[in-house]
PDB file of C-alpha atoms in Angstrom:
ATOM      1  CA  MET A   1     114.716 151.153 115.795  1.00 78.00           C
ATOM      2  CA  ALA A   2     112.492 151.113 112.725  1.00 83.00           C
ATOM      3  CA  ARG A   3     109.932 148.360 112.401  1.00 86.00           C
ATOM      4  CA  ILE A   4     110.018 146.172 109.342  1.00 83.00           C
ATOM      5  CA  SER A   5     106.761 145.505 107.545  1.00 83.00           C
ATOM      6  CA  LEU A   6     106.147 141.793 107.219  1.00 86.00           C
ATOM      7  CA  ASP A   7     103.736 142.402 104.342  1.00 86.00           C
ATOM      8  CA  ASN A   8     106.509 142.209 101.738  1.00 88.00           C
ATOM      9  CA  PRO A   9     106.017 139.041  99.618  1.00 88.00           C
ATOM     10  CA  ALA A  10     109.796 138.861  99.113  1.00 88.00           C
ATOM     11  CA  TYR A  11     110.084 137.732 102.736  1.00 90.00           C
ATOM     12  CA  TYR A  12     108.064 134.591 102.083  1.00 92.00           C
ATOM     13  CA  ILE A  13     108.777 131.340 100.309  1.00 93.00           C
ATOM     14  CA  ASN A  14     105.918 129.520  98.658  1.00 94.00           C
ATOM     15  CA  ARG A  15     105.338 126.339 100.647  1.00 93.00           C
ATOM     16  CA  GLU A  16     104.547 124.149  97.654  1.00 95.00           C
ATOM     17  CA  SER A  17     107.494 125.419  95.594  1.00 95.00           C
ATOM     18  CA  SER A  18     109.744 124.855  98.591  1.00 96.00           C
ATOM     19  CA  TRP A  19     108.496 121.279  98.830  1.00 96.00           C
ATOM     20  CA  LEU A  20     109.273 120.702  95.146  1.00 97.00           C
ATOM     21  CA  GLU A  21     112.768 122.105  95.680  1.00 97.00           C
ATOM     22  CA  PHE A  22     113.286 119.655  98.548  1.00 98.00           C
ATOM     23  CA  ASN A  23     112.207 116.801  96.284  1.00 98.00           C
ATOM     24  CA  ARG A  24     114.611 118.109  93.626  1.00 98.00           C
ATOM     25  CA  ARG A  25     117.457 117.765  96.136  1.00 98.00           C
ATOM     26  CA  VAL A  26     116.430 114.139  96.665  1.00 99.00           C
ATOM     27  CA  LEU A  27     116.493 113.671  92.878  1.00 99.00           C
ATOM     28  CA  GLU A  28     120.009 115.136  92.817  1.00 99.00           C
ATOM     29  CA  GLU A  29     121.033 112.308  95.146  1.00 99.00           C
ATOM     30  CA  ALA A  30     119.523 109.844  92.666  1.00 98.00           C
ATOM     31  CA  SER A  31     121.620 111.410  89.917  1.00 98.00           C
ATOM     32  CA  ALA A  32     124.866 111.570  91.903  1.00 98.00           C
ATOM     33  CA  PRO A  33     127.290 108.950  90.549  1.00 97.00           C
ATOM     34  CA  GLU A  34     129.225 108.912  93.828  1.00 98.00           C
ATOM     35  CA  ASN A  35     126.215 107.323  95.560  1.00 98.00           C
ATOM     36  CA  PRO A  36     125.843 103.523  95.402  1.00 98.00           C
ATOM     37  CA  LEU A  37     123.645 102.426  92.497  1.00 98.00           C
ATOM     38  CA  LEU A  38     120.845 100.843  94.531  1.00 98.00           C
ATOM     39  CA  GLU A  39     120.777 103.863  96.866  1.00 98.00           C
ATOM     40  CA  ARG A  40     120.341 106.049  93.803  1.00 98.00           C
ATOM     41  CA  LEU A  41     117.432 103.870  92.729  1.00 98.00           C
ATOM     42  CA  LYS A  42     115.879 104.276  96.190  1.00 98.00           C
ATOM     43  CA  PHE A  43     116.243 108.053  95.968  1.00 99.00           C
ATOM     44  CA  LEU A  44     114.471 108.044  92.597  1.00 99.00           C
ATOM     45  CA  ALA A  45     111.684 105.882  94.038  1.00 98.00           C
ATOM     46  CA  ILE A  46     111.348 108.292  96.971  1.00 98.00           C
ATOM     47  CA  THR A  47     110.884 111.225  94.572  1.00 98.00           C
ATOM     48  CA  ALA A  48     108.142 109.332  92.736  1.00 98.00           C
ATOM     49  CA  SER A  49     106.342 108.442  95.955  1.00 98.00           C
ATOM     50  CA  ASN A  50     106.709 111.996  97.262  1.00 97.00           C
ATOM     51  CA  LEU A  51     105.330 113.444  94.035  1.00 98.00           C
ATOM     52  CA  ASP A  52     102.295 111.136  94.192  1.00 97.00           C
ATOM     53  CA  GLU A  53     101.545 112.306  97.725  1.00 96.00           C
ATOM     54  CA  PHE A  54     102.168 115.929  96.731  1.00 97.00           C
ATOM     55  CA  PHE A  55      99.440 115.724  94.093  1.00 97.00           C
ATOM     56  CA  GLU A  56      97.058 113.685  96.232  1.00 96.00           C
ATOM     57  CA  VAL A  57      97.228 116.125  99.135  1.00 96.00           C
ATOM     58  CA  ARG A  58      98.711 119.511  98.345  1.00 95.00           C
ATOM     59  CA  VAL A  59      97.768 120.026  94.706  1.00 96.00           C
ATOM     60  CA  ALA A  60      94.312 118.567  95.346  1.00 97.00           C
ATOM     61  CA  GLY A  61      93.856 121.101  98.156  1.00 96.00           C
ATOM     62  CA  LEU A  62      94.992 123.927  95.902  1.00 96.00           C
ATOM     63  CA  VAL A  63      92.583 122.861  93.151  1.00 97.00           C
ATOM     64  CA  GLN A  64      89.759 122.642  95.693  1.00 97.00           C
ATOM     65  CA  GLN A  65      90.459 126.197  96.872  1.00 97.00           C
ATOM     66  CA  ILE A  66      90.408 127.419  93.262  1.00 97.00           C
ATOM     67  CA  GLU A  67      87.111 125.611  92.629  1.00 97.00           C
ATOM     68  CA  ASP A  68      85.691 127.114  95.827  1.00 97.00           C
ATOM     69  CA  GLY A  69      86.431 130.578  94.452  1.00 96.00           C
ATOM     70  CA  TYR A  70      89.254 131.751  96.704  1.00 94.00           C
ATOM     71  CA  THR A  71      91.060 134.629  95.011  1.00 91.00           C
ATOM     72  CA  GLU A  72      93.201 136.189  97.737  1.00 92.00           C
ATOM     73  CA  ALA A  73      96.960 136.098  97.253  1.00 93.00           C
ATOM     74  CA  GLY A  74      99.079 134.271  99.795  1.00 93.00           C
ATOM     75  CA  PRO A  75     101.858 135.864 101.846  1.00 93.00           C
ATOM     76  CA  ASP A  76     104.261 135.160  98.965  1.00 94.00           C
ATOM     77  CA  GLY A  77     102.139 137.373  96.696  1.00 94.00           C
ATOM     78  CA  LEU A  78     100.928 134.556  94.437  1.00 96.00           C
ATOM     79  CA  THR A  79      97.269 134.045  93.697  1.00 96.00           C
ATOM     80  CA  LEU A  80      96.051 130.457  93.664  1.00 96.00           C
ATOM     81  CA  LEU A  81      95.988 130.451  89.859  1.00 96.00           C
ATOM     82  CA  GLU A  82      99.541 131.801  89.691  1.00 96.00           C
ATOM     83  CA  GLU A  83     100.645 129.196  92.213  1.00 97.00           C
ATOM     84  CA  ARG A  84      98.963 126.435  90.195  1.00 97.00           C
ATOM     85  CA  ASP A  85     100.675 127.580  87.001  1.00 97.00           C
ATOM     86  CA  LEU A  86     104.059 127.830  88.736  1.00 96.00           C
ATOM     87  CA  LEU A  87     103.673 124.344  90.197  1.00 97.00           C
ATOM     88  CA  ALA A  88     102.627 122.948  86.812  1.00 97.00           C
ATOM     89  CA  ARG A  89     105.742 124.356  85.112  1.00 97.00           C
ATOM     90  CA  ASN A  90     108.070 123.216  87.890  1.00 97.00           C
ATOM     91  CA  THR A  91     106.466 119.781  88.115  1.00 98.00           C
ATOM     92  CA  HIS A  92     106.694 119.161  84.364  1.00 98.00           C
ATOM     93  CA  GLU A  93     110.396 120.008  84.486  1.00 98.00           C
ATOM     94  CA  PHE A  94     110.864 117.808  87.554  1.00 98.00           C
ATOM     95  CA  VAL A  95     109.165 114.801  85.937  1.00 98.00           C
ATOM     96  CA  ARG A  96     111.307 115.248  82.810  1.00 98.00           C
ATOM     97  CA  ASP A  97     114.362 115.126  85.067  1.00 98.00           C
ATOM     98  CA  GLN A  98     113.061 111.996  86.813  1.00 99.00           C
ATOM     99  CA  TYR A  99     112.619 110.261  83.453  1.00 98.00           C
ATOM    100  CA  SER A 100     116.055 111.415  82.361  1.00 98.00           C
ATOM    101  CA  CYS A 101     117.629 110.016  85.530  1.00 98.00           C
ATOM    102  CA  TRP A 102     115.913 106.681  84.932  1.00 98.00           C
ATOM    103  CA  ASN A 103     116.245 106.368  81.148  1.00 97.00           C
ATOM    104  CA  GLU A 104     119.660 107.928  80.617  1.00 96.00           C
ATOM    105  CA  SER A 105     121.440 106.680  83.701  1.00 96.00           C
ATOM    106  CA  LEU A 106     119.999 104.271  86.217  1.00 98.00           C
ATOM    107  CA  ARG A 107     118.343 101.753  83.913  1.00 96.00           C
ATOM    108  CA  SER A 108     121.463 101.124  81.851  1.00 96.00           C
ATOM    109  CA  GLN A 109     123.692 101.020  84.924  1.00 97.00           C
ATOM    110  CA  LEU A 110     121.390  98.486  86.558  1.00 98.00           C
ATOM    111  CA  HIS A 111     121.526  96.377  83.390  1.00 96.00           C
ATOM    112  CA  GLU A 112     125.335  96.597  83.354  1.00 96.00           C
ATOM    113  CA  ASN A 113     125.268  95.239  86.911  1.00 97.00           C
ATOM    114  CA  GLY A 114     122.992  92.310  86.104  1.00 96.00           C
ATOM    115  CA  VAL A 115     119.671  93.857  87.132  1.00 95.00           C
ATOM    116  CA  ARG A 116     117.121  93.721  84.342  1.00 92.00           C
ATOM    117  CA  VAL A 117     113.873  95.648  84.430  1.00 92.00           C
ATOM    118  CA  LEU A 118     111.368  94.019  82.107  1.00 91.00           C
ATOM    119  CA  GLY A 119     108.188  95.329  80.611  1.00 91.00           C
ATOM    120  CA  LEU A 120     105.045  93.237  80.933  1.00 91.00           C
ATOM    121  CA  HIS A 121     105.326  92.260  77.253  1.00 92.00           C
ATOM    122  CA  GLU A 122     108.794  90.803  77.941  1.00 94.00           C
ATOM    123  CA  LEU A 123     107.572  88.338  80.579  1.00 94.00           C
ATOM    124  CA  ASP A 124     106.720  84.722  79.858  1.00 94.00           C
ATOM    125  CA  ASP A 125     103.323  83.287  80.836  1.00 94.00           C
ATOM    126  CA  ARG A 126     104.548  82.339  84.315  1.00 95.00           C
ATOM    127  CA  GLY A 127     105.933  85.837  84.920  1.00 94.00           C
ATOM    128  CA  ARG A 128     102.741  87.535  83.739  1.00 94.00           C
ATOM    129  CA  ALA A 129     100.648  85.239  85.959  1.00 95.00           C
ATOM    130  CA  PHE A 130     102.813  86.163  88.949  1.00 95.00           C
ATOM    131  CA  VAL A 131     102.433  89.895  88.270  1.00 93.00           C
ATOM    132  CA  GLU A 132      98.671  89.519  87.825  1.00 93.00           C
ATOM    133  CA  GLU A 133      98.242  87.558  91.064  1.00 94.00           C
ATOM    134  CA  TYR A 134     100.517  89.907  92.983  1.00 93.00           C
ATOM    135  CA  SER A 135      98.673  92.976  91.687  1.00 92.00           C
ATOM    136  CA  GLU A 136      95.276  91.554  92.585  1.00 92.00           C
ATOM    137  CA  ARG A 137      96.455  90.572  96.055  1.00 93.00           C
ATOM    138  CA  GLU A 138      98.393  93.747  96.900  1.00 90.00           C
ATOM    139  CA  LEU A 139      96.743  96.527  94.918  1.00 84.00           C
ATOM    140  CA  ASP A 140      93.032  95.733  94.850  1.00 72.00           C
TER     141      ASP A 140
END
């Protein structure tokens, strides 16, 4: 029986791209009208939280490797710069889709169901004071 060389990049999936594809599947759940509205909102929130962590950990690590001068391609055949560029393109598209899900679907459906999402400028003095106090207490 002939041995297969495992050096072929076609045999490997880029870990970071795979992670983005997983997050895209979560976003598909946020966009699926057959899911309950508040569940869809949760799915969208999960994608946002996941993307934050992705940049804080994985993309930061990739950038650090680039800054440290690593040039070797990974098992998938991508150099770090190629991987960075691929992730940038895919992430920009993903964020556009997140905004589309929110702006073109969820926000209006929430409003139709009596849930209003207000901007800071739409709050009265009492509402702004609450947000300020909450932010200082929870985020600082």
